[in-house]
């Protein structure tokens, strides 16, 4: 970061360490959750969020004022790996709100309050927060909207295209909505949540992974932020979904169509 | 004299109610598009009725559509009252303009639950409102049970792309319980001609200096049934090569079955069809009578969106494709040979 320049654009990207998307998860025998001794990685939507922040910087003409990208995660000690990934992808600095290994997963409202506290207590100014539209573990899809509500900022969820106008201090965003697309214009500061089609996240190169080890990670505790992560939803149990009895193969198209017709699926025209 | 006495009666009524747990009073956010009621909202209403208390509906929009929608909605079975708010401000429904209205409506109100279908609008709006009221939200529930004595509501919902089912309870300490409802798990509420319910207009809430402006909307036009409510769905994947072959191969099959078109993420990302046709964890969740997966391998994320279909038929070249583990009828074949034959034989 160059000294004495006014920061043009501060982007904050909260990321989450989640069970890797390719892992076939198993419910534990106590029915309290799923077996977490499996591969974890950054929530895929959050990779897209980091990628977008880096691309925003790369899209700016050379010689522009700097963009700072701050990554943030809330979770057990191992979550710092996720921050290192974000730093290797191009984030400049990171915050880790460390939770004890055994504490329950924080809920979106707790996370949103923590991000709000970091914005208000730890950062001078934030122009834009980019979050994934949902995490692939709890599938709740709420944090970005809750944060926008708490801060009273404009929001653009399910973004598939983000265009910034730095002069006007606003963003034109294409959103994926039921049945099509929508464009909105949102003033800074704003919240964006990413859809799958926003971009294709890059792989961190080895030199960048090495560099990321030297980038600053600030550790914080829930007490530093004055935020409680006590869940409000009581998890009664976690169970396996009902098994589908499938797996019957037929030998020919004739047999397939026969089965369709037998089940009442005939041509309508 | 009189006002004071009625006040006392009101208070004692409240006290008695609290001792035995207040009766549920749900507010259902009913959506419409250009005057047509959203079918997912009808399922949300069914779920709200299962709480066992009063159910108020809320319709918001511009003066162009609200009166007609109100006329239709007030005949919905299960509604005990209907609120509507009409303003040009609500012509384009933005979370930033709608959340002040909901906040006002819910603050110091008797509502115990806020219910909606997980549409792209509701998913953008409700968490914003819930955060302002400092309460959590339970997304995409598949069943619910309200216990009046403890004033708690228990829900089930899929997590990890539907690979586990979580049972969660919102206790009495959560004063307003927000949840969205998976339409595939609740029948749509029917209409009832003779019903008379209280219909009340509420004033819109002005939003000075709204940070967000709507610019434009492009909806994918289609004569086919809507994917999320269709009884039959024909869905295609990556092997369909491009938009032209996707259409040329699957449109005739969808036509002959009167089915909606769906697609895997791979097909959508490759640009074969519009994004809104994506079936899966991050797209639409469907549970039709018939789901035909053509050239879809069956990744976890795709299965999350269709494995509750009544009958799954898969056509795939790869005999080891995971889709065959859930398919009721699987055919290992080249789709370009099999699909035209299926169409031909269905017509016979």
PDB file of N, CA, C and O in Angstrom, chain A residues 5 17 22 24 44 58 63 65 87 106 109 128 130 164 167 184 191 219 224 235 241 248 255 264 267:
ATOM      1  N   UNK A   5      -1.837   8.145   0.316  1.00  0.00           N
ATOM      2  CA  UNK A   5      -2.866   8.305  -0.700  1.00  0.00           C
ATOM      3  C   UNK A   5      -4.222   8.137  -0.031  1.00  0.00           C
ATOM      4  O   UNK A   5      -4.356   7.393   0.932  1.00  0.00           O
ATOM      5  N   UNK A  17     -15.085 -21.143   5.826  1.00  0.00           N
ATOM      6  CA  UNK A  17     -14.517 -22.471   5.631  1.00  0.00           C
ATOM      7  C   UNK A  17     -15.663 -23.461   5.758  1.00  0.00           C
ATOM      8  O   UNK A  17     -16.366 -23.487   6.768  1.00  0.00           O
ATOM      9  N   UNK A  22     -17.312 -31.292  -3.024  1.00  0.00           N
ATOM     10  CA  UNK A  22     -17.325 -32.621  -3.651  1.00  0.00           C
ATOM     11  C   UNK A  22     -17.444 -33.753  -2.633  1.00  0.00           C
ATOM     12  O   UNK A  22     -17.613 -34.913  -3.018  1.00  0.00           O
ATOM     13  N   UNK A  24     -18.943 -36.306  -0.122  1.00  0.00           N
ATOM     14  CA  UNK A  24     -20.254 -36.904   0.177  1.00  0.00           C
ATOM     15  C   UNK A  24     -20.359 -36.942   1.696  1.00  0.00           C
ATOM     16  O   UNK A  24     -19.673 -37.715   2.361  1.00  0.00           O
ATOM     17  N   UNK A  44     -17.570 -22.156  -2.145  1.00  0.00           N
ATOM     18  CA  UNK A  44     -17.387 -21.767  -3.552  1.00  0.00           C
ATOM     19  C   UNK A  44     -17.905 -20.360  -3.891  1.00  0.00           C
ATOM     20  O   UNK A  44     -17.296 -19.642  -4.686  1.00  0.00           O
ATOM     21  N   UNK A  58      -8.283  -5.144 -10.860  1.00  0.00           N
ATOM     22  CA  UNK A  58      -7.579  -5.310 -12.130  1.00  0.00           C
ATOM     23  C   UNK A  58      -8.223  -4.539 -13.276  1.00  0.00           C
ATOM     24  O   UNK A  58      -7.547  -4.172 -14.233  1.00  0.00           O
ATOM     25  N   UNK A  63      -2.518   3.296 -12.679  1.00  0.00           N
ATOM     26  CA  UNK A  63      -2.308   4.608 -12.102  1.00  0.00           C
ATOM     27  C   UNK A  63      -3.490   5.091 -11.276  1.00  0.00           C
ATOM     28  O   UNK A  63      -3.434   6.169 -10.683  1.00  0.00           O
ATOM     29  N   UNK A  65      -6.083   5.150  -8.134  1.00  0.00           N
ATOM     30  CA  UNK A  65      -5.877   5.035  -6.684  1.00  0.00           C
ATOM     31  C   UNK A  65      -6.049   3.571  -6.283  1.00  0.00           C
ATOM     32  O   UNK A  65      -6.753   2.817  -6.950  1.00  0.00           O
ATOM     33  N   UNK A  87      -6.003 -14.566   0.681  1.00  0.00           N
ATOM     34  CA  UNK A  87      -4.831 -13.685   0.532  1.00  0.00           C
ATOM     35  C   UNK A  87      -4.024 -14.093  -0.698  1.00  0.00           C
ATOM     36  O   UNK A  87      -3.521 -13.243  -1.438  1.00  0.00           O
ATOM     37  N   UNK A 106     -21.662 -20.465  13.830  1.00  0.00           N
ATOM     38  CA  UNK A 106     -22.421 -19.233  14.036  1.00  0.00           C
ATOM     39  C   UNK A 106     -23.563 -19.102  13.024  1.00  0.00           C
ATOM     40  O   UNK A 106     -23.469 -19.611  11.911  1.00  0.00           O
ATOM     41  N   UNK A 109     -27.222 -14.215  11.509  1.00  0.00           N
ATOM     42  CA  UNK A 109     -27.415 -12.943  12.204  1.00  0.00           C
ATOM     43  C   UNK A 109     -26.186 -12.598  13.048  1.00  0.00           C
ATOM     44  O   UNK A 109     -25.737 -11.444  13.080  1.00  0.00           O
ATOM     45  N   UNK A 128     -17.737  -1.316  -0.075  1.00  0.00           N
ATOM     46  CA  UNK A 128     -18.468  -2.425  -0.655  1.00  0.00           C
ATOM     47  C   UNK A 128     -18.118  -3.702   0.109  1.00  0.00           C
ATOM     48  O   UNK A 128     -16.950  -3.940   0.409  1.00  0.00           O
ATOM     49  N   UNK A 130     -18.555  -7.739  -0.397  1.00  0.00           N
ATOM     50  CA  UNK A 130     -18.988  -8.774  -1.336  1.00  0.00           C
ATOM     51  C   UNK A 130     -19.022 -10.100  -0.585  1.00  0.00           C
ATOM     52  O   UNK A 130     -18.033 -10.491   0.043  1.00  0.00           O
ATOM     53  N   UNK A 164     -18.647  -0.858 -11.660  1.00  0.00           N
ATOM     54  CA  UNK A 164     -18.545   0.261 -10.730  1.00  0.00           C
ATOM     55  C   UNK A 164     -18.372   1.576 -11.488  1.00  0.00           C
ATOM     56  O   UNK A 164     -17.682   1.624 -12.502  1.00  0.00           O
ATOM     57  N   UNK A 167     -16.690   7.630 -10.201  1.00  0.00           N
ATOM     58  CA  UNK A 167     -17.012   9.062 -10.168  1.00  0.00           C
ATOM     59  C   UNK A 167     -18.343   9.274  -9.440  1.00  0.00           C
ATOM     60  O   UNK A 167     -18.445  10.105  -8.550  1.00  0.00           O
ATOM     61  N   UNK A 184     -29.884  -3.250 -11.368  1.00  0.00           N
ATOM     62  CA  UNK A 184     -30.131  -2.206 -10.382  1.00  0.00           C
ATOM     63  C   UNK A 184     -28.883  -1.337 -10.268  1.00  0.00           C
ATOM     64  O   UNK A 184     -27.780  -1.778 -10.576  1.00  0.00           O
ATOM     65  N   UNK A 191     -23.812  -3.667  -0.402  1.00  0.00           N
ATOM     66  CA  UNK A 191     -23.598  -5.093  -0.185  1.00  0.00           C
ATOM     67  C   UNK A 191     -23.901  -5.819  -1.491  1.00  0.00           C
ATOM     68  O   UNK A 191     -24.947  -5.565  -2.105  1.00  0.00           O
ATOM     69  N   UNK A 219      -6.012 -11.134  14.433  1.00  0.00           N
ATOM     70  CA  UNK A 219      -6.908 -12.018  15.182  1.00  0.00           C
ATOM     71  C   UNK A 219      -7.791 -11.199  16.117  1.00  0.00           C
ATOM     72  O   UNK A 219      -7.324 -10.285  16.787  1.00  0.00           O
ATOM     73  N   UNK A 224     -13.870  -8.855  21.573  1.00  0.00           N
ATOM     74  CA  UNK A 224     -13.337  -7.623  20.978  1.00  0.00           C
ATOM     75  C   UNK A 224     -14.417  -6.874  20.205  1.00  0.00           C
ATOM     76  O   UNK A 224     -14.408  -5.651  20.106  1.00  0.00           O
ATOM     77  N   UNK A 235     -30.754 -26.695  17.362  1.00  0.00           N
ATOM     78  CA  UNK A 235     -30.706 -27.871  16.493  1.00  0.00           C
ATOM     79  C   UNK A 235     -31.133 -29.076  17.318  1.00  0.00           C
ATOM     80  O   UNK A 235     -30.470 -29.455  18.280  1.00  0.00           O
ATOM     81  N   UNK A 241     -31.338 -38.057   4.908  1.00  0.00           N
ATOM     82  CA  UNK A 241     -32.585 -37.917   4.143  1.00  0.00           C
ATOM     83  C   UNK A 241     -33.110 -39.309   3.771  1.00  0.00           C
ATOM     84  O   UNK A 241     -32.334 -40.266   3.752  1.00  0.00           O
ATOM     85  N   UNK A 248     -32.877 -48.943 -11.135  1.00  0.00           N
ATOM     86  CA  UNK A 248     -33.315 -49.941 -12.100  1.00  0.00           C
ATOM     87  C   UNK A 248     -32.948 -49.480 -13.504  1.00  0.00           C
ATOM     88  O   UNK A 248     -33.332 -48.393 -13.922  1.00  0.00           O
ATOM     89  N   UNK A 255     -38.501 -50.508 -23.664  1.00  0.00           N
ATOM     90  CA  UNK A 255     -38.782 -50.803 -22.258  1.00  0.00           C
ATOM     91  C   UNK A 255     -38.985 -49.515 -21.465  1.00  0.00           C
ATOM     92  O   UNK A 255     -39.850 -49.422 -20.589  1.00  0.00           O
ATOM     93  N   UNK A 264     -48.393 -43.775 -16.469  1.00  0.00           N
ATOM     94  CA  UNK A 264     -49.394 -42.778 -16.860  1.00  0.00           C
ATOM     95  C   UNK A 264     -48.831 -41.596 -17.631  1.00  0.00           C
ATOM     96  O   UNK A 264     -49.529 -40.603 -17.857  1.00  0.00           O
ATOM     97  N   UNK A 267     -48.166 -39.225 -24.288  1.00  0.00           N
ATOM     98  CA  UNK A 267     -48.012 -37.999 -25.065  1.00  0.00           C
ATOM     99  C   UNK A 267     -49.232 -37.096 -24.872  1.00  0.00           C
ATOM    100  O   UNK A 267     -50.348 -37.583 -24.748  1.00  0.00           O
TER     101      UNK A 267
END
